[in-house]
Amino acid sequence: MKTKFLHFLIIGAALNSGAAMANWQYSGDYMYDTAGIYDNGGRVAISVRGGASYAYAKMNNDTPIVFSYCVNPTTGEVQDFSGGCADGFEYATGALGELGMNKLSKIGFAAGASIGWVLPNYPQWRLELGWDRFSEIDYNETPLFSGNLDLSNGYAINDFEVGSAQTTISTDLVSVMAFYDFFDGYVKPAHTMIPYVGIGFGYADTKTVMNFYDNSGDLSSYVILQQFGEVDSGVINFYKSTTNTTNIAGVASLGFSYGLMDKLFMDFGVRVAYIPRAKYRLTNSDDSAHLDWFTAKNLIYTNVMLGMRLEF
C-alpha cells in the first residue's frame, strides 16, 4: 500500500512539473495542444496604428543669389546697381542671406500598417514590412531670407530681407523592421505588458509643396528665376511647385504590447524615423525645369502611436 502511495506521489509530482513548464514564463520545450501537435511560436502578424507625429529639421538655403549694389565708401550710402555706378560710388556684391526661420519644428499626425512574421522557435523576434504616412505640416516664413548681407567691399546691409514662402511637407515611408519582445516561452501571455524594441530601415518619399512670393520685386531682375514664374509690374509671380525627394531612412522603435485576448494585442510605442534631406524646389510651368531653393536637412519624425496587432 505504501509502495502504491509512493508511486502516486511520483506521478503527481511529474504532472505538476509538466504543467509548470507549460506556463508562458518558462522557456525551452514546445507547447503541445490537446491533439499532441506542438506550437513552435511561429505566427503571422498584422497590425494597424495611428497617433501624433513631431517633425524637426534644419532648414538650409541651397541657392545663393548674388545681389549687386553701388556703395559710397565715404558715406556708406547704398544704391541698386543698374548697369553702372555714379561718381563716388563703387560696385559691390553680396550673397543671399540665411533663411529667416532656420528650423522646422511642427506637430502633425501619423498612421501606419504592417504585416510580418513571428519567427518559429524564436517567437521573441518579429520581422515586419510596414507602411507609415506622416501627414502634411506647414513651413511658412515671411521673410524667407533674412540677415545681414555682407558685401564684397567690406560693407554690409543690415536686416536684409527678401521673399516669403508658404509650404507643406509630408512623407510616406515603407520600412523593414526587426522587433524583439521581452518575454519567455513560445506563446505570448494575455493580460500582460510585454516591452519591445525595434530597428530597421526604409524607403522614404517626402513631398514638398511650395508657394514662393517675391513681395518687393528684388528678384525680378534675375533671368535665371524668371522661367519659374511670370513677371508682372516688376515682380515675379512664381509658379506653385511640388517636389518629391526619396531617401533611405533609418527607423527605431520602443514600446510595449498588452494581450487583450488570445492572439490580439494592444500596442503603444514610439517610432523615430530619420530622413537625410527633403528638397524645396522652384519649378517652371510644365515642371520641366527645377532649381533647388532650400532643403530640410536631417529630418526626424518622432511618432507616438497606439495600435492593434493580431498574431495568428
Tab-separated table of C-alpha atoms in Angstrom:
chain	number	residue	atom	x	y	z
A	1	MET	CA	0.000	0.000	0.000
A	2	LYS	CA	2.825	2.353	0.917
A	3	THR	CA	4.527	1.469	-2.366
A	4	LYS	CA	1.404	2.361	-4.400
A	5	PHE	CA	1.011	5.641	-2.499
A	6	LEU	CA	4.648	6.486	-3.288
A	7	HIS	CA	4.013	5.800	-6.979
A	8	PHE	CA	1.020	8.161	-6.922
A	9	LEU	CA	3.199	10.886	-5.366
A	10	ILE	CA	5.843	10.460	-8.075
A	11	ILE	CA	3.259	10.592	-10.881
A	12	GLY	CA	1.546	13.653	-9.317
A	13	ALA	CA	4.852	15.465	-8.989
A	14	ALA	CA	5.657	14.749	-12.630
A	15	LEU	CA	2.282	16.106	-13.775
A	16	ASN	CA	2.678	19.267	-11.706
A	17	SER	CA	6.161	19.765	-13.100
A	18	GLY	CA	4.846	19.423	-16.658
A	19	ALA	CA	2.107	21.946	-16.016
A	20	ALA	CA	4.648	24.420	-14.626
A	21	MET	CA	6.861	24.028	-17.676
A	22	ALA	CA	3.841	24.730	-19.886
A	23	ASN	CA	3.376	28.144	-18.283
A	24	TRP	CA	4.352	31.082	-20.537
A	25	GLN	CA	7.220	32.377	-18.428
A	26	TYR	CA	9.257	29.208	-18.851
A	27	SER	CA	11.367	28.694	-21.953
A	28	GLY	CA	12.602	25.518	-23.525
A	29	ASP	CA	10.197	22.894	-24.814
A	30	TYR	CA	7.472	23.240	-27.418
A	31	MET	CA	3.879	23.875	-26.364
A	32	TYR	CA	1.527	20.959	-27.188
A	33	ASP	CA	-2.188	21.250	-27.785
A	34	THR	CA	-4.768	18.622	-26.920
A	35	ALA	CA	-4.153	16.820	-30.216
A	36	GLY	CA	-0.479	16.442	-29.438
A	37	ILE	CA	0.642	18.946	-32.092
A	38	TYR	CA	3.347	21.262	-30.817
A	39	ASP	CA	3.320	25.052	-31.156
A	40	ASN	CA	6.730	26.447	-32.098
A	41	GLY	CA	5.593	30.063	-31.631
A	42	GLY	CA	5.550	30.968	-35.331
A	43	ARG	CA	2.800	33.421	-36.254
A	44	VAL	CA	1.662	35.787	-38.990
A	45	ALA	CA	1.283	39.286	-37.536
A	46	ILE	CA	-0.917	42.076	-38.878
A	47	SER	CA	-1.056	45.494	-37.212
A	48	VAL	CA	-2.520	48.978	-37.647
A	49	ARG	CA	-1.583	52.142	-35.734
A	50	GLY	CA	-2.101	55.864	-35.524
A	51	GLY	CA	-1.096	58.841	-33.428
A	52	ALA	CA	0.789	62.142	-33.234
A	53	SER	CA	3.958	62.998	-35.130
A	54	TYR	CA	6.594	65.630	-34.330
A	55	ALA	CA	8.837	66.723	-37.223
A	56	TYR	CA	12.160	68.504	-36.745
A	57	ALA	CA	14.738	69.578	-39.353
A	58	LYS	CA	17.430	72.167	-40.054
A	59	MET	CA	16.483	74.421	-42.977
A	60	ASN	CA	19.315	75.387	-45.350
A	61	ASN	CA	19.500	77.821	-48.256
A	62	ASP	CA	20.570	75.943	-51.419
A	63	THR	CA	20.901	78.727	-53.998
A	64	PRO	CA	22.900	81.810	-53.029
A	65	ILE	CA	21.619	84.643	-55.232
A	66	VAL	CA	24.182	87.425	-55.793
A	67	PHE	CA	22.854	90.968	-55.409
A	68	SER	CA	24.672	93.929	-56.993
A	69	TYR	CA	24.900	97.401	-55.448
A	70	CYS	CA	26.670	100.708	-55.693
A	71	VAL	CA	28.203	101.809	-52.392
A	72	ASN	CA	29.615	105.198	-51.413
A	73	PRO	CA	32.635	104.281	-49.272
A	74	THR	CA	32.635	107.709	-47.635
A	75	THR	CA	29.009	107.963	-46.561
A	76	GLY	CA	28.064	104.269	-46.622
A	77	GLU	CA	25.080	105.018	-48.877
A	78	VAL	CA	23.886	102.004	-50.866
A	79	GLN	CA	22.091	102.197	-54.210
A	80	ASP	CA	20.764	99.478	-56.511
A	81	PHE	CA	23.102	98.662	-59.392
A	82	SER	CA	21.530	99.496	-62.750
A	83	GLY	CA	24.369	98.919	-65.184
A	84	GLY	CA	26.797	101.411	-63.709
A	85	CYS	CA	27.699	103.354	-60.579
A	86	ALA	CA	27.703	107.144	-60.199
A	87	ASP	CA	30.822	109.117	-59.303
A	88	GLY	CA	31.851	108.477	-55.721
A	89	PHE	CA	30.192	105.036	-55.673
A	90	GLU	CA	31.861	101.680	-56.142
A	91	TYR	CA	30.461	98.375	-57.322
A	92	ALA	CA	29.891	95.656	-54.660
A	93	THR	CA	28.083	92.328	-54.457
A	94	GLY	CA	26.557	90.240	-51.693
A	95	ALA	CA	25.056	86.746	-51.471
A	96	LEU	CA	21.526	85.964	-50.379
A	97	GLY	CA	21.068	85.778	-46.596
A	98	GLU	CA	20.174	82.779	-44.436
A	99	LEU	CA	16.638	81.525	-44.077
A	100	GLY	CA	14.591	83.614	-41.681
A	101	MET	CA	13.376	80.618	-39.646
A	102	ASN	CA	16.168	78.074	-39.978
A	103	LYS	CA	14.389	75.226	-38.170
A	104	LEU	CA	11.311	73.184	-38.955
A	105	SER	CA	9.535	72.193	-35.727
A	106	LYS	CA	5.910	71.106	-36.106
A	107	ILE	CA	3.361	68.595	-34.790
A	108	GLY	CA	1.202	66.560	-37.161
A	109	PHE	CA	-0.393	63.134	-37.400
A	110	ALA	CA	0.850	59.689	-38.386
A	111	ALA	CA	-0.785	56.392	-39.321
A	112	GLY	CA	0.533	53.055	-40.487
A	113	ALA	CA	0.047	49.342	-41.029
A	114	SER	CA	2.340	46.316	-41.067
A	115	ILE	CA	2.387	42.663	-41.973
A	116	GLY	CA	5.023	40.395	-40.514
A	117	TRP	CA	6.114	37.083	-39.126
A	118	VAL	CA	6.853	35.892	-35.593
A	119	LEU	CA	9.805	33.553	-36.077
A	120	PRO	CA	9.236	29.840	-35.356
A	121	ASN	CA	11.314	28.559	-32.416
A	122	TYR	CA	12.368	32.189	-31.738
A	123	PRO	CA	8.987	33.837	-31.025
A	124	GLN	CA	10.611	36.751	-29.227
A	125	TRP	CA	11.635	38.011	-32.681
A	126	ARG	CA	9.243	39.613	-35.168
A	127	LEU	CA	10.011	40.761	-38.711
A	128	GLU	CA	7.653	43.338	-40.219
A	129	LEU	CA	7.111	45.057	-43.544
A	130	GLY	CA	5.379	48.331	-42.782
A	131	TRP	CA	3.965	51.488	-44.292
A	132	ASP	CA	3.660	54.784	-42.427
A	133	ARG	CA	2.153	58.081	-43.520
A	134	PHE	CA	3.279	61.326	-41.862
A	135	SER	CA	0.632	63.931	-42.608
A	136	GLU	CA	1.149	67.375	-44.103
A	137	ILE	CA	2.658	70.012	-41.861
A	138	ASP	CA	3.373	73.587	-42.861
A	139	TYR	CA	6.541	75.661	-43.002
A	140	ASN	CA	5.598	79.287	-43.606
A	141	GLU	CA	8.032	82.146	-43.364
A	142	THR	CA	7.957	85.882	-44.100
A	143	PRO	CA	10.587	86.944	-44.945
A	144	LEU	CA	12.088	83.691	-46.138
A	145	PHE	CA	15.634	85.057	-46.398
A	146	SER	CA	16.877	87.497	-43.774
A	147	GLY	CA	20.022	88.612	-42.022
A	148	ASN	CA	22.983	90.880	-42.683
A	149	LEU	CA	24.087	90.950	-46.324
A	150	ASP	CA	27.897	91.192	-46.348
A	151	LEU	CA	29.202	92.996	-49.422
A	152	SER	CA	32.419	92.308	-51.296
A	153	ASN	CA	33.971	95.690	-50.397
A	154	GLY	CA	33.615	95.128	-46.657
A	155	TYR	CA	30.352	96.958	-46.132
A	156	ALA	CA	27.139	95.239	-45.048
A	157	ILE	CA	23.417	95.813	-45.463
A	158	ASN	CA	21.871	95.163	-42.084
A	159	ASP	CA	18.499	93.439	-41.653
A	160	PHE	CA	18.349	92.379	-45.287
A	161	GLU	CA	15.027	90.684	-46.130
A	162	VAL	CA	13.578	89.189	-49.298
A	163	GLY	CA	10.732	86.847	-50.292
A	164	SER	CA	8.192	84.779	-48.393
A	165	ALA	CA	7.111	81.147	-48.617
A	166	GLN	CA	4.079	79.047	-47.786
A	167	THR	CA	4.890	75.337	-47.870
A	168	THR	CA	3.758	71.900	-46.729
A	169	ILE	CA	5.743	68.697	-46.249
A	170	SER	CA	4.521	65.096	-45.936
A	171	THR	CA	6.199	61.678	-46.061
A	172	ASP	CA	5.343	58.091	-46.976
A	173	LEU	CA	7.698	55.507	-45.507
A	174	VAL	CA	7.950	51.809	-46.424
A	175	SER	CA	10.179	50.017	-43.927
A	176	VAL	CA	11.544	46.622	-42.930
A	177	MET	CA	11.977	46.210	-39.174
A	178	ALA	CA	13.072	43.589	-36.664
A	179	PHE	CA	11.423	43.625	-33.213
A	180	TYR	CA	12.385	41.868	-30.009
A	181	ASP	CA	9.608	41.158	-27.471
A	182	PHE	CA	10.810	40.712	-23.904
A	183	PHE	CA	9.064	37.528	-22.757
A	184	ASP	CA	9.988	33.874	-22.198
A	185	GLY	CA	8.322	30.897	-23.775
A	186	TYR	CA	6.622	30.122	-27.064
A	187	VAL	CA	3.252	31.829	-26.618
A	188	LYS	CA	2.732	35.458	-25.583
A	189	PRO	CA	0.571	35.745	-22.461
A	190	ALA	CA	-2.713	37.627	-22.313
A	191	HIS	CA	-3.318	40.468	-19.828
A	192	THR	CA	0.407	41.145	-19.511
A	193	MET	CA	2.561	44.084	-20.592
A	194	ILE	CA	5.384	42.934	-22.900
A	195	PRO	CA	8.072	45.543	-23.664
A	196	TYR	CA	9.747	45.559	-27.064
A	197	VAL	CA	12.418	47.309	-29.099
A	198	GLY	CA	12.765	47.503	-32.875
A	199	ILE	CA	15.186	48.710	-35.514
A	200	GLY	CA	15.211	48.792	-39.298
A	201	PHE	CA	15.473	50.843	-42.449
A	202	GLY	CA	13.128	52.019	-45.151
A	203	TYR	CA	12.408	53.909	-48.342
A	204	ALA	CA	11.038	57.402	-47.702
A	205	ASP	CA	9.225	59.508	-50.295
A	206	THR	CA	8.888	63.074	-48.997
A	207	LYS	CA	6.656	65.535	-50.832
A	208	THR	CA	7.012	69.303	-50.505
A	209	VAL	CA	4.590	71.852	-51.967
A	210	MET	CA	5.719	75.487	-52.112
A	211	ASN	CA	4.264	78.867	-52.989
A	212	PHE	CA	7.104	81.397	-53.086
A	213	TYR	CA	6.486	85.143	-53.312
A	214	ASP	CA	8.791	87.956	-54.403
A	215	ASN	CA	6.954	90.605	-52.423
A	216	SER	CA	9.305	93.529	-53.071
A	217	GLY	CA	10.461	92.662	-56.591
A	218	ASP	CA	14.090	92.279	-55.502
A	219	LEU	CA	14.386	89.059	-57.534
A	220	SER	CA	12.719	90.200	-60.764
A	221	SER	CA	15.967	91.191	-62.496
A	222	TYR	CA	17.434	87.686	-62.260
A	223	VAL	CA	16.944	85.964	-65.594
A	224	ILE	CA	17.563	82.528	-64.071
A	225	LEU	CA	14.480	82.997	-61.863
A	226	GLN	CA	12.131	84.415	-64.478
A	227	GLN	CA	11.475	80.973	-66.017
A	228	PHE	CA	9.908	79.867	-62.712
A	229	GLY	CA	7.133	82.457	-62.802
A	230	GLU	CA	5.572	85.336	-64.684
A	231	VAL	CA	6.925	88.880	-64.378
A	232	ASP	CA	4.183	91.409	-63.712
A	233	SER	CA	4.888	95.070	-62.850
A	234	GLY	CA	8.460	94.255	-61.858
A	235	VAL	CA	7.516	91.339	-59.595
A	236	ILE	CA	7.904	87.623	-60.348
A	237	ASN	CA	4.730	85.666	-59.666
A	238	PHE	CA	6.295	82.256	-59.027
A	239	TYR	CA	4.511	79.043	-60.005
A	240	LYS	CA	3.346	76.664	-57.327
A	241	SER	CA	5.958	73.900	-57.127
A	242	THR	CA	5.784	70.299	-55.989
A	243	THR	CA	8.903	68.245	-55.272
A	244	ASN	CA	9.384	64.591	-54.284
A	245	THR	CA	12.619	63.624	-52.549
A	246	THR	CA	13.467	59.954	-51.984
A	247	ASN	CA	15.841	58.718	-49.277
A	248	ILE	CA	16.961	55.606	-47.466
A	249	ALA	CA	15.662	56.190	-43.933
A	250	GLY	CA	16.629	54.752	-40.570
A	251	VAL	CA	13.843	53.634	-38.200
A	252	ALA	CA	13.821	52.698	-34.497
A	253	SER	CA	11.010	51.829	-32.103
A	254	LEU	CA	10.399	51.375	-28.379
A	255	GLY	CA	7.164	50.403	-26.664
A	256	PHE	CA	5.052	47.659	-25.156
A	257	SER	CA	2.135	45.425	-26.122
A	258	TYR	CA	-0.697	44.186	-23.926
A	259	GLY	CA	-2.593	40.990	-24.632
A	260	LEU	CA	-6.309	41.783	-24.685
A	261	MET	CA	-7.124	38.173	-25.508
A	262	ASP	CA	-5.585	35.214	-27.249
A	263	LYS	CA	-3.802	36.448	-30.408
A	264	LEU	CA	-4.984	40.083	-30.057
A	265	PHE	CA	-2.655	42.727	-28.624
A	266	MET	CA	-2.885	46.431	-27.979
A	267	ASP	CA	0.347	48.195	-28.936
A	268	PHE	CA	1.672	51.508	-27.612
A	269	GLY	CA	5.034	52.746	-28.824
A	270	VAL	CA	7.313	55.494	-30.048
A	271	ARG	CA	8.765	55.273	-33.565
A	272	VAL	CA	11.564	57.514	-34.773
A	273	ALA	CA	12.361	57.888	-38.486
A	274	TYR	CA	15.496	59.674	-39.719
A	275	ILE	CA	15.439	61.097	-43.256
A	276	PRO	CA	18.638	62.786	-44.535
A	277	ARG	CA	17.000	65.547	-46.604
A	278	ALA	CA	13.889	66.903	-48.302
A	279	LYS	CA	14.132	69.415	-51.164
A	280	TYR	CA	12.033	72.520	-51.786
A	281	ARG	CA	12.412	73.468	-55.465
A	282	LEU	CA	11.223	76.163	-57.815
A	283	THR	CA	9.632	74.662	-60.938
A	284	ASN	CA	8.528	76.120	-64.254
A	285	SER	CA	5.025	75.951	-65.723
A	286	ASP	CA	5.339	72.433	-67.202
A	287	ASP	CA	7.625	71.033	-64.468
A	288	SER	CA	10.468	70.511	-66.953
A	289	ALA	CA	12.986	72.754	-65.138
A	290	HIS	CA	13.884	72.863	-61.467
A	291	LEU	CA	16.002	74.961	-59.120
A	292	ASP	CA	16.867	73.745	-55.619
A	293	TRP	CA	15.693	76.610	-53.407
A	294	PHE	CA	16.157	75.327	-49.867
A	295	THR	CA	16.383	71.987	-48.044
A	296	ALA	CA	15.135	70.411	-44.819
A	297	LYS	CA	18.233	68.535	-43.636
A	298	ASN	CA	18.354	65.750	-41.036
A	299	LEU	CA	14.565	65.466	-40.942
A	300	ILE	CA	13.430	63.480	-37.893
A	301	TYR	CA	9.884	62.275	-37.299
A	302	THR	CA	9.101	61.209	-33.726
A	303	ASN	CA	5.760	59.385	-33.645
A	304	VAL	CA	3.750	58.395	-30.567
A	305	MET	CA	1.320	55.743	-31.767
A	306	LEU	CA	-1.405	53.461	-30.447
A	307	GLY	CA	-2.325	50.364	-32.417
A	308	MET	CA	-3.684	46.838	-32.536
A	309	ARG	CA	-1.784	43.695	-33.557
A	310	LEU	CA	-3.234	40.313	-34.469
A	311	GLU	CA	-0.980	37.245	-34.380
A	312	PHE	CA	-2.378	34.023	-35.807
